[in-house]
Coordinates of C-alpha atoms in Angstrom, one line a residue:
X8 CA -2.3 29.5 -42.9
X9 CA -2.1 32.1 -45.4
X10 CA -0.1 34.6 -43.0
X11 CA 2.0 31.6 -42.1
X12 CA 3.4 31.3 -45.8
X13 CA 4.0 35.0 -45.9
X14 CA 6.2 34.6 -43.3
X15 CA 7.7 31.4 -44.4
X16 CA 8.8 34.0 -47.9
X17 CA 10.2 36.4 -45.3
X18 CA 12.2 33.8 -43.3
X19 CA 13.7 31.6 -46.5
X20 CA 14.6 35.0 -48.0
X21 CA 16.1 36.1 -44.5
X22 CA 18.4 32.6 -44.3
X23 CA 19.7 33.1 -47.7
X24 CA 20.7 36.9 -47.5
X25 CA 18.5 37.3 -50.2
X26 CA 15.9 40.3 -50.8
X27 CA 12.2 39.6 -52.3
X28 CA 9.4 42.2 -52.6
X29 CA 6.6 41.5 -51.1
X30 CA 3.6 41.3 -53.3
X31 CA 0.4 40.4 -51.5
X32 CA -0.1 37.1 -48.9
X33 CA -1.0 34.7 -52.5
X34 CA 0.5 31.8 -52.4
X35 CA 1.1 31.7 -55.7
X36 CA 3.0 34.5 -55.6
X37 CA 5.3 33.0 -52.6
X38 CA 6.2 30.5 -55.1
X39 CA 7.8 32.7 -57.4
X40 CA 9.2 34.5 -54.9
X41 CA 12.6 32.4 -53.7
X42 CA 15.9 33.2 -54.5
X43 CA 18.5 30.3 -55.7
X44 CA 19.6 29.3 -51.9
X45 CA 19.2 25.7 -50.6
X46 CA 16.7 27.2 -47.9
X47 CA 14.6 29.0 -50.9
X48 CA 14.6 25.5 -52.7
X49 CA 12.8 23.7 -50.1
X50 CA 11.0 26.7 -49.0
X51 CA 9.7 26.9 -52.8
X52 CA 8.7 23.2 -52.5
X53 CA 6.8 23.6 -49.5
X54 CA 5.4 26.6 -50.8
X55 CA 3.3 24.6 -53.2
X56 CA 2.6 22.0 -50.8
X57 CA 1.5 24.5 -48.5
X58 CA -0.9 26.7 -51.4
X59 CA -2.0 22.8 -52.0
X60 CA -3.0 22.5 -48.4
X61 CA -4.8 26.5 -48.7
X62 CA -7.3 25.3 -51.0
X63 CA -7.7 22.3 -49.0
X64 CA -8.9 24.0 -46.4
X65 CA -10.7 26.6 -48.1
X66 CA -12.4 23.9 -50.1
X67 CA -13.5 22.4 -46.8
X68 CA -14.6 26.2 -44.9
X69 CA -16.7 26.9 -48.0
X70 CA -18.1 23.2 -47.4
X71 CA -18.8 23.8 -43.8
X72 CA -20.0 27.2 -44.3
X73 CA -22.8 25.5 -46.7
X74 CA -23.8 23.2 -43.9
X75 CA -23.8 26.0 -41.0
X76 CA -25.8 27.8 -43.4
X77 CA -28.3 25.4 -44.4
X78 CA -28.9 24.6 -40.4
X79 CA -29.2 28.3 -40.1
X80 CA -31.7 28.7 -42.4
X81 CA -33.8 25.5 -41.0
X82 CA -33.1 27.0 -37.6
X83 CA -34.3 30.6 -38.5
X84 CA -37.2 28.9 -40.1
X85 CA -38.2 26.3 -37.1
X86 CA -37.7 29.6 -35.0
X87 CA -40.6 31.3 -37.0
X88 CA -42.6 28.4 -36.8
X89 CA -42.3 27.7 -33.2
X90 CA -43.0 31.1 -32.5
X91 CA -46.7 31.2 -34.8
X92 CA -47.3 27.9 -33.0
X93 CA -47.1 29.5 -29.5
X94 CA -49.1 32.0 -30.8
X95 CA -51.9 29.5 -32.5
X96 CA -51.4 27.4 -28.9
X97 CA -52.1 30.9 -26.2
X98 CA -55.3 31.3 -29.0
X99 CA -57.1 27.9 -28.7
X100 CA -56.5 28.2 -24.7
X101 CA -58.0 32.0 -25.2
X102 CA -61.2 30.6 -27.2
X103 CA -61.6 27.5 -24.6
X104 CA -62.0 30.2 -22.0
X105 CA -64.2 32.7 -23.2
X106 CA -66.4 29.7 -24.1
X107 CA -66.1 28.7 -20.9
X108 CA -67.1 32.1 -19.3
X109 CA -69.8 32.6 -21.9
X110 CA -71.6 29.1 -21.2
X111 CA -70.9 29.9 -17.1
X112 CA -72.7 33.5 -17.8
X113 CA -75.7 34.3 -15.5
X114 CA -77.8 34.7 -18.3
X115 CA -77.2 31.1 -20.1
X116 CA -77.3 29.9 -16.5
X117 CA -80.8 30.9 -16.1
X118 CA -81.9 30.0 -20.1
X119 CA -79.8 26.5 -20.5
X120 CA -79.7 23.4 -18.4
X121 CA -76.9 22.2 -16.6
X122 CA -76.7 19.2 -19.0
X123 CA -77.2 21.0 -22.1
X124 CA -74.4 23.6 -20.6
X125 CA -71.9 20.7 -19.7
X126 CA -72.1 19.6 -23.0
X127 CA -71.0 23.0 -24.8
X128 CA -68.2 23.0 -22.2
X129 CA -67.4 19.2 -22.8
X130 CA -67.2 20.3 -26.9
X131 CA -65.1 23.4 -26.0
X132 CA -62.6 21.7 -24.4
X133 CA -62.1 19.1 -27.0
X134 CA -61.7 21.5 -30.0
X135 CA -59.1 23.5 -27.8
X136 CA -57.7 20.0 -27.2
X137 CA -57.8 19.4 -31.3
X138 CA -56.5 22.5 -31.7
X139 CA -53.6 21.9 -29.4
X140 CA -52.6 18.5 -30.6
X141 CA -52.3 19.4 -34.5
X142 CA -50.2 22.1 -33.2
X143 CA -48.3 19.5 -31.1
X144 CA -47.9 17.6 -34.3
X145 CA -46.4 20.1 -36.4
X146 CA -44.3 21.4 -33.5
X147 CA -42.8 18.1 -33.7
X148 CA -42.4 17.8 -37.6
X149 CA -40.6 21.4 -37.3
X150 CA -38.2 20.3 -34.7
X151 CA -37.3 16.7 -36.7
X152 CA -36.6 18.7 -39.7
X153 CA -34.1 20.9 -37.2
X154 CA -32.9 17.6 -35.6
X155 CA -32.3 15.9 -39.2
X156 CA -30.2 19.3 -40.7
X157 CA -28.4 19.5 -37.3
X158 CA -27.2 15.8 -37.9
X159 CA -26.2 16.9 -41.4
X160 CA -24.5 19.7 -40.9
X161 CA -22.9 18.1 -37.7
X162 CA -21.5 14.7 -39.6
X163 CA -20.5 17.3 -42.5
X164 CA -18.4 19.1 -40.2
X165 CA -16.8 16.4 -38.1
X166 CA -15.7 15.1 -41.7
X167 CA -14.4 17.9 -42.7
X168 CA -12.6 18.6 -39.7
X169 CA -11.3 14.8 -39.8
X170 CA -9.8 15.5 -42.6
X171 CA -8.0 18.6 -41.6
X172 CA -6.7 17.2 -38.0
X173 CA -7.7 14.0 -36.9
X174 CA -9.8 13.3 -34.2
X175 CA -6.8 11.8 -32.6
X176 CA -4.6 14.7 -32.6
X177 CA -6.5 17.1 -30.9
X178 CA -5.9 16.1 -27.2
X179 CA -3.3 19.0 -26.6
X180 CA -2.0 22.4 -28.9
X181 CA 1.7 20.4 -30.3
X182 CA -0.4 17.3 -31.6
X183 CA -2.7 20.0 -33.7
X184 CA 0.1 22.0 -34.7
X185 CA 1.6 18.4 -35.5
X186 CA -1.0 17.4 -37.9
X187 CA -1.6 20.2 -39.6
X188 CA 2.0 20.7 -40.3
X189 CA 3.6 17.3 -40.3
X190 CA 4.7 17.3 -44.2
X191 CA 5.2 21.3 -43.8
X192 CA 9.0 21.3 -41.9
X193 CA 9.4 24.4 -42.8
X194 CA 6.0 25.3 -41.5
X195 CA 6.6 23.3 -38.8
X196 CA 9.7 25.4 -37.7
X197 CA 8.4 28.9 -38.1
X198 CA 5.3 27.8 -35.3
X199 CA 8.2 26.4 -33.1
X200 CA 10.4 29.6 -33.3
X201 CA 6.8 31.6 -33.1
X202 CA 6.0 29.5 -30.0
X203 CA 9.8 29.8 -28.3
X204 CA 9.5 33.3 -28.6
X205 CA 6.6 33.6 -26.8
X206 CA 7.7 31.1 -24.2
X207 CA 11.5 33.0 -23.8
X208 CA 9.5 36.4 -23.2
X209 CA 7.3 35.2 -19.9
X210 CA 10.6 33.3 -19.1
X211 CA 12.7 36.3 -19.2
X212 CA 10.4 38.8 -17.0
X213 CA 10.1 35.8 -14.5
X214 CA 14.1 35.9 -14.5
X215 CA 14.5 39.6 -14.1
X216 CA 12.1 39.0 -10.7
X217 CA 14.1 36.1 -9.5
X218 CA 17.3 37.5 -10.1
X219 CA 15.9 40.6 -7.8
X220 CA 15.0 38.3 -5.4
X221 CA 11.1 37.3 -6.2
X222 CA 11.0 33.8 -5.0
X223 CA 7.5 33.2 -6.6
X224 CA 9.1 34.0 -9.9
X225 CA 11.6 31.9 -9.4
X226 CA 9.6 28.7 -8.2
X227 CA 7.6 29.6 -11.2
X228 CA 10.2 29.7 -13.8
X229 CA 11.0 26.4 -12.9
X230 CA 8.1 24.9 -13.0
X231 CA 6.9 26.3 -16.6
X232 CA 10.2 26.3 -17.7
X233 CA 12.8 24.4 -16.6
X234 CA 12.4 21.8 -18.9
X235 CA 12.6 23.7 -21.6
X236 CA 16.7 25.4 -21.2
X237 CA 17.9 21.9 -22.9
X238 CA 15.6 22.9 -25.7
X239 CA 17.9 24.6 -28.4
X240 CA 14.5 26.6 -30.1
X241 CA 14.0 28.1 -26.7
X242 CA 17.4 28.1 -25.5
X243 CA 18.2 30.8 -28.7
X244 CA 15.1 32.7 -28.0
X245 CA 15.7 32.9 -24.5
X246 CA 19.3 34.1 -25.2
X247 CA 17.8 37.3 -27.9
X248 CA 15.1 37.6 -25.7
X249 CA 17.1 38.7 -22.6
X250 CA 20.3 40.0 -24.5
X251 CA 23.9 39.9 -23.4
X252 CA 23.3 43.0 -21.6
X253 CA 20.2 41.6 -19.8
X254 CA 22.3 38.3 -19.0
X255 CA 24.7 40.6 -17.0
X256 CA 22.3 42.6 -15.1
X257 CA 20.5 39.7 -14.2
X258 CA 24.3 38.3 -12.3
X259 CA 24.8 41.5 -11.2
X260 CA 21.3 42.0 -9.6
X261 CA 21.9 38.4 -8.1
X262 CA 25.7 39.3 -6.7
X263 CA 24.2 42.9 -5.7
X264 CA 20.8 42.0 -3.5
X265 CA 22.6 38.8 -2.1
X266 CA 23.1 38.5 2.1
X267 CA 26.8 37.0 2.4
X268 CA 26.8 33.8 3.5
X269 CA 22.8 33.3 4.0
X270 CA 22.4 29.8 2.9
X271 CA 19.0 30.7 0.7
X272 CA 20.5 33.5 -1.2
X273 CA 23.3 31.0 -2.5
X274 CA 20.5 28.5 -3.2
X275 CA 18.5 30.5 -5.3
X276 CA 20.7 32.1 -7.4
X277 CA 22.6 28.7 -7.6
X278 CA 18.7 27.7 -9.1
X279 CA 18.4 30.3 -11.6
X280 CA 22.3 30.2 -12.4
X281 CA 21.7 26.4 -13.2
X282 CA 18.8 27.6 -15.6
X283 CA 20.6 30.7 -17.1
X284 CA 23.6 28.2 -17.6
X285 CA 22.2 25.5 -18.8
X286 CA 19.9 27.3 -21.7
X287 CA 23.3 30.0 -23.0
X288 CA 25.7 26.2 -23.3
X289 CA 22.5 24.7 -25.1
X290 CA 22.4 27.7 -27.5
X291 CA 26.2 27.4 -27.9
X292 CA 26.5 23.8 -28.7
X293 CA 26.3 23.2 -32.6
X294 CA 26.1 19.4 -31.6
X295 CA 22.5 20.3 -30.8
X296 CA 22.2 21.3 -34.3
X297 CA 20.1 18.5 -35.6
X298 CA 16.6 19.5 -33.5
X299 CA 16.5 22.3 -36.0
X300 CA 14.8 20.1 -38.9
X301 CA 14.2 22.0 -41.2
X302 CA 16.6 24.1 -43.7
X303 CA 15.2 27.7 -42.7
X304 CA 15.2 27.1 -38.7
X305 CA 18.9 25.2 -38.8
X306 CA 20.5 28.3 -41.2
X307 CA 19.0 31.3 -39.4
X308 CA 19.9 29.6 -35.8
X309 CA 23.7 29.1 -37.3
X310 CA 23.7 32.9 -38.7
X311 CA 22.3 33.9 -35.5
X312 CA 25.1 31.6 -33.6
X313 CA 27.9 33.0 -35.6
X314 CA 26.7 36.7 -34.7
X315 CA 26.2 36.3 -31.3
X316 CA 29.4 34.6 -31.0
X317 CA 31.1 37.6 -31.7
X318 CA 28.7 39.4 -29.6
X319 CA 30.1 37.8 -26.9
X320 CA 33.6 38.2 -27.4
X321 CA 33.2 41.6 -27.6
X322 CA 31.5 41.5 -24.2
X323 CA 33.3 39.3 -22.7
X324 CA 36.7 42.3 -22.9
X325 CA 34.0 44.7 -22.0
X326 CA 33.3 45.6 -18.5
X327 CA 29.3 45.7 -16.6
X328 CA 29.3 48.8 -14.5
X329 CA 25.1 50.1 -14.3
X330 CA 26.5 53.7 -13.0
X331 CA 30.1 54.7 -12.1
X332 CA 29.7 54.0 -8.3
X333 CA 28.2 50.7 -8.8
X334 CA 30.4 47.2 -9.0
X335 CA 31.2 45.3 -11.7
X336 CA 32.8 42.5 -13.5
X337 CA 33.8 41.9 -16.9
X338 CA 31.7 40.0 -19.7
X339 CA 34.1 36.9 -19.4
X340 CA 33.2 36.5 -15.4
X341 CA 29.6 36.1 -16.8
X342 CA 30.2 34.0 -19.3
X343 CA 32.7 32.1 -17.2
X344 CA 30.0 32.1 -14.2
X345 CA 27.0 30.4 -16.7
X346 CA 29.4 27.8 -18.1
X347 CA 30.3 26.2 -14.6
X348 CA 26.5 26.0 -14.0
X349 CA 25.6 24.6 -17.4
X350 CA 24.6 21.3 -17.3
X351 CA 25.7 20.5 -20.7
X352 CA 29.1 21.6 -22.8
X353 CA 28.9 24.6 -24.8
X354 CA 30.5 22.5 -27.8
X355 CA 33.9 22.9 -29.4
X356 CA 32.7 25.9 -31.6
X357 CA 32.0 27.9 -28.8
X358 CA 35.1 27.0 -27.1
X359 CA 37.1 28.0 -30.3
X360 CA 35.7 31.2 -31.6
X361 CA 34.9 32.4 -28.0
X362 CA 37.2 30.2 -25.8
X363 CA 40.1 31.7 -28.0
X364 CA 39.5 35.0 -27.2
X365 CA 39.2 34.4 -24.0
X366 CA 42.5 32.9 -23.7
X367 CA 44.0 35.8 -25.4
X368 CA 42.5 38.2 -23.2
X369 CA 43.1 36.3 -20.0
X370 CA 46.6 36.2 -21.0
X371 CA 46.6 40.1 -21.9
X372 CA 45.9 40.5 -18.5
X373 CA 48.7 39.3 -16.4
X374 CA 51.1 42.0 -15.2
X375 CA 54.1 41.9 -13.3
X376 CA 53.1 38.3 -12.3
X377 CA 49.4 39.3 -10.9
X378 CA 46.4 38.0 -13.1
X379 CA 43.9 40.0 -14.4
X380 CA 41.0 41.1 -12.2
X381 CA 37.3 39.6 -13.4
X382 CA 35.1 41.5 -11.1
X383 CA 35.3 44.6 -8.2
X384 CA 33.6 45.9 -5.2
X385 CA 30.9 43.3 -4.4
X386 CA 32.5 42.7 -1.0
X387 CA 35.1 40.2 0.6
X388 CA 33.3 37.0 0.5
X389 CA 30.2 38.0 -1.4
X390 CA 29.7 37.2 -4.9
X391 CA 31.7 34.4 -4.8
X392 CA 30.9 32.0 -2.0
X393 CA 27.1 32.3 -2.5
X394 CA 27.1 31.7 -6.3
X395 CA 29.9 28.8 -7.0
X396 CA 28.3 25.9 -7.9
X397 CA 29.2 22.9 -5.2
X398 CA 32.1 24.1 -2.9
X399 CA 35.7 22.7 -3.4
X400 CA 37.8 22.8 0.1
X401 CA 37.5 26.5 1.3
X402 CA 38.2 28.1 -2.7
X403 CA 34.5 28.6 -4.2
X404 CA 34.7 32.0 -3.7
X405 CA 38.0 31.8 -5.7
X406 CA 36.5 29.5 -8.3
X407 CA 33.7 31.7 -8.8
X408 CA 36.1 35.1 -9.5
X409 CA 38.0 33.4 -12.0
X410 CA 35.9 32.8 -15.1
X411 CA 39.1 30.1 -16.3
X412 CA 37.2 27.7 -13.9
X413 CA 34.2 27.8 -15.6
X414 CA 36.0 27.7 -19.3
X415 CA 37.6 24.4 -18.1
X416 CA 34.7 22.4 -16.0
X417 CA 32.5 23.4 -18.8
X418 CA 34.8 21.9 -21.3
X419 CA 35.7 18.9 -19.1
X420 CA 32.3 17.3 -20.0
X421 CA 33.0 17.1 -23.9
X422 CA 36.1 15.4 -25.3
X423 CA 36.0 18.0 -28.7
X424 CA 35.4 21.0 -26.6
X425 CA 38.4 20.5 -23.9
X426 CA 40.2 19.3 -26.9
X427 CA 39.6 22.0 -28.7
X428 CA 40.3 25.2 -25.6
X429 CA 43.2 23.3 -24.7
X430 CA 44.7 23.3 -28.0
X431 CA 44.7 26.9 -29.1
X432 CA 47.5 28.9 -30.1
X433 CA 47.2 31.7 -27.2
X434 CA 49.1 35.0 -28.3
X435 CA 50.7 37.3 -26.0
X436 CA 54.3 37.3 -24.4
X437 CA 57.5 37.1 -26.3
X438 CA 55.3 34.7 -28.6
X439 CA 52.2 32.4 -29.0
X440 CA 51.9 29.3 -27.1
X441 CA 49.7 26.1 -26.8
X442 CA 46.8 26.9 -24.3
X443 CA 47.8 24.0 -22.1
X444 CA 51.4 25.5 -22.0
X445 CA 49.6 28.9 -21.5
X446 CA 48.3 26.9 -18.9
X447 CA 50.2 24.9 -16.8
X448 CA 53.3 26.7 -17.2
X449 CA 52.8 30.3 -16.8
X450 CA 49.1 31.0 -15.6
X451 CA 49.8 28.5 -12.9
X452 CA 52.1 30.5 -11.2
X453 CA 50.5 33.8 -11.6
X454 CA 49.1 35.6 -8.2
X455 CA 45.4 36.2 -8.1
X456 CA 44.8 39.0 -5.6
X457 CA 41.6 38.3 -3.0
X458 CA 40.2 41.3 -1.0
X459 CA 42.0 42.2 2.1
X460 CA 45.5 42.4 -0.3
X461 CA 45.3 38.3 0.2
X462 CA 46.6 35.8 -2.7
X463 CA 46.5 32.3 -4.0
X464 CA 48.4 31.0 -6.6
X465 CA 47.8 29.6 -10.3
X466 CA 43.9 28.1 -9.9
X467 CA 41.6 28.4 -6.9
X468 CA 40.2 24.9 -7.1
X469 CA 44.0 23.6 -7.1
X470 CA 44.0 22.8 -10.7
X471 CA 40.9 20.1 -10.7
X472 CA 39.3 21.5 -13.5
X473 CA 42.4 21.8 -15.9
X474 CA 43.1 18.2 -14.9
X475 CA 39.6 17.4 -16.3
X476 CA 39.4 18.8 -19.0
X477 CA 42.9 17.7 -19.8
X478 CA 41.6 14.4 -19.8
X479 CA 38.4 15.1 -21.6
X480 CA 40.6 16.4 -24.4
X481 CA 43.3 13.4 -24.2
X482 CA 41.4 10.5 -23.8
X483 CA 38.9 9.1 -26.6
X484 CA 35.4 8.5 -25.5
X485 CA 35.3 4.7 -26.7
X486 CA 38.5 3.9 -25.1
X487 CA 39.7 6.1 -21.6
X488 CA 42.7 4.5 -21.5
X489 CA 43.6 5.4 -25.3
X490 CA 46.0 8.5 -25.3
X491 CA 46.4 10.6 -27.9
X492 CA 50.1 11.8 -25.5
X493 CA 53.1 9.4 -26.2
X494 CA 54.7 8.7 -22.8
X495 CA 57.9 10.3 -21.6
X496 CA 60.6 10.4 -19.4
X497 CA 59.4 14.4 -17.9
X498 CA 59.6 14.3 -14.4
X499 CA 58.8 18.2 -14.4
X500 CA 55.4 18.1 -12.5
X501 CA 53.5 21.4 -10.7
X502 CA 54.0 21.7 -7.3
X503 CA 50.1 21.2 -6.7
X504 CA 48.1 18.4 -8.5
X505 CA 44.8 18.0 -9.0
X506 CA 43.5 15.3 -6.4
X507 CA 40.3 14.4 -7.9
X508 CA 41.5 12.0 -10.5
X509 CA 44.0 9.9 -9.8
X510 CA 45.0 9.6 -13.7
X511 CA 46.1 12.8 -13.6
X512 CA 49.1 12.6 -12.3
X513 CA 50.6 10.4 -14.9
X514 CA 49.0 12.8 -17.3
X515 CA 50.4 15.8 -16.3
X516 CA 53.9 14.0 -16.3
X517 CA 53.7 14.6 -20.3
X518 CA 51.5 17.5 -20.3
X519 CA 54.3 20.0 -20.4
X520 CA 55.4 18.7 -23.5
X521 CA 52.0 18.4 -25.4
X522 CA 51.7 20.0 -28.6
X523 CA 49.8 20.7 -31.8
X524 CA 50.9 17.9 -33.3
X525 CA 50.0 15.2 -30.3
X526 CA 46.3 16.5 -30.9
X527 CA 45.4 14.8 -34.8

């Protein structure tokens, strides 16, 4: 406990950008230690709780150490005994015998009767037997008096240890940790960070296997892990534990060892895709905020969130190549690739600090009417067909090239998030315009250019994603048929609609003309 509240100095001075010299691992020092930040305050607090809870226990080991040594010392002693009494036991047998041999001698033979010699054997045997049972007796005494000091020192122990974690709480590793820390949050939070980061690195060498095509690691991950992506301790230490850079080569070394169109390559990769997904979205979301309860673990995981958020913008304009003959993609397919297999919304932050930039550099990248290119040379109907999630008509190889797809399913599950990516000022052109003008009336009739000089226009799913989101973001979550859009005369539709939701047609009848203002 005492290492634990050196690191709790390190980790309250860490969360408030402060800087505190480390003295020793007292507890009293840690208590002078803090800086003025909120997490130092509580961390100060829980300091004294937690030097409280040091002498507790140290009270209670000197207190068992008493009682293990007092047993000790009786068993050291009853050893000593036991062993003269063995002793005392082989030398009455010895004497009965050489009594025995003496009276059985040919020369007493010949000068003392039988019954006379009977007799000295009969008295032989009973002092042997005399002998014997007084050593019996005290054998017994010596082993009561161990019996008794064992009882002591065992009901001393159980008591203490009572007190420390009760009897209760020790079925499994979490209720212990439970107990011991259960008015220690901060506490509390350093073991779950300690214990996610152990988790997140077995986690990530059974994802570098599986994404290489180990399907042992993969049947594994899942089992020991699977639960865990939703878990937003985890999900963060799963994210610094594999880095951006691992993230990518772990898609690419899916996209690259993949057979085209073998049914169990798309499978698997689907599997781990889900997971990979699923935990970057959870570690994204700040609505997933409040499992971090404690002051320390809930400002280091938003510092952490705000970094890596610009981590991946930068990544996301960058472009994967392992060597300059392999393929590649940009950081944005990735990201766009994990959010259509997330199971849960990245949240409205992510979709505004990252989702912006995204926009601005998917916009960047149309030229002459073509849109920008996410990923090259990984074959005609490779990467895409076997790693889409679900297959919509005959375009899930065209859903998975264009990262927009998975920006706007991922974003269709929460009503701030699509709110918030649809209504970004997206810069670029002659000037800035609302993302769902971005949208609908200029990236919807850009080509996107397919392998064999093959194009489709606008969206490869036919707009079904966009429509979904759009409705995320327009409709309140209490009331789907409140609107936040005023109803117009437009008849300017797209030439394609989304078929998936029949509300969607009357809500892209207005959708041209929404604006910042319609979104309060």
């Amino acid at each position: 406990m005492t290492s634990i509240a050196v690191r709790l100095s390190h980790s309250a001075s860490r969360a408030d950008q402060s800087v505190i010299a480390v003295q020793g691992p007292s507890a009293a020092f840690i208590k002078q230690a803090w800086s003025d930040g909120t997490a130092s305050q509580a961390a100060s607090g829980e300091a004294g709780q937690l030097a409280k809870k040091i002498v507790a226990n140290d009270t209670r080991l000197r207190q068992g150490d008493a009682a293990l040594a007092s047993y000790a010392r009786t068993l050291r002693e009853t050893r000593t005994t036991v062993e003269r009494l063995r002793v005392e036991w082989d030398e009455a047998d010895g004497t009965y015998r050489s009594k025995l041999n003496h009276i059985n001698s040919a020369e007493v033979r010949q000068q003392v009767p039988e019954q006379a010699r009977q007799q000295l054997a009969d008295r032989a045997a009973h002092d042997r037997d005399a002998t014997q049972q007084n050593i019996f007796r005290r054998y017994d005494r010596a082993m009561g008096t161990l019996q008794t000091q064992g009882i002591v020192a065992a009901r001393t122990l159980n008591a203490l240890s009572d007190d420390t974690i009760p009897r209760s709480k020790t079925g499994s590793a979490d209720a212990m940790r439970s107990a011991l820390t259960g008015d220690l949050s901060i506490s509390a939070g350093a073991m779950k960070r300690g214990q996610a980061a152990a988790d997140a690195a077995a986690a990530r060498d059974l994802v570098v296997k599986a994404a290489q095509g180990d399907r042992a690691a993969l049947e594994e991950l899942q089992k020991k892990y699977g639960d865990k992506a939703k878990d937003p301790y985890f999900a963060q230490a799963l994210q610094q534990a594999l880095g951006i850079k691992g993230t990518n080569q772990a898609i690419f070394d899916m996209l690259k060892g993949q057979v085209v169109g073998h049914i169990d390559d798309r499978t698997r990769n689907d599997a781990l895709l889900n997971f990979l997904g699923t935990a970057f979205a959870t570690a994204a979301d700040t609505g997933r905020d409040g499992a971090f309860q404690d002051v320390v673990s809930l400002q280091l995981h938003q510092k952490w969130r705000s970094e890596w958020f610009e981590q991946l913008k930068a990544d996301g304009r960058d472009t994967f190549k392992p060597n300059w003959a392999s393929p590649s993609f940009s950081g944005y397919y990735a990201q766009g690739l994990l959010l259509s297999h997330a199971s849960v919304t990245a949240g409205p932050a992510y979709m505004d600090v990252v989702g912006g930039d995204f926009l601005a550099y998917d916009r960047e990248g149309i030229v002459n009417g073509a849109a920008r290119t996410y990923i090259h040379g990984f074959g005609s109907s490779g990467s895409g067909d076997i790693t889409t999630p679900g297959v919509i008509g005959a375009n899930s190889q065209r859903t998975a090239a264009d990262p927009m797809h998975g920006f706007l399913s991922n974003s269709a599950v929460n009503h701030d998030a699509a709110k918030t990516f649809l209504s970004h000022d997206v810069p670029g052109g002659k000037e800035s315009v609302m993302a769902i003008d971005y949208l609908m009336k200029e990236r919807w009739n850009v080509q996107h250019y397919e392998a064999g000089n093959m194009t489709y226009t606008g969206f490869g799913d036919k707009g079904d994603a966009l429509g979904r989101a759009a409705l995320a973001g327009d409709h309140d979550a209490s009331d789907r048929q409140s609107t936040l859009l005023p109803r117009s005369s437009s008849t300017t539709m797209p030439r394609v609609l989304p078929k998936t939701h029949p509300e969607t047609l009357a809500l892209f009848r207005d959708i041209l003309e929404f604006r910042h203002t319609a979104m309060r």
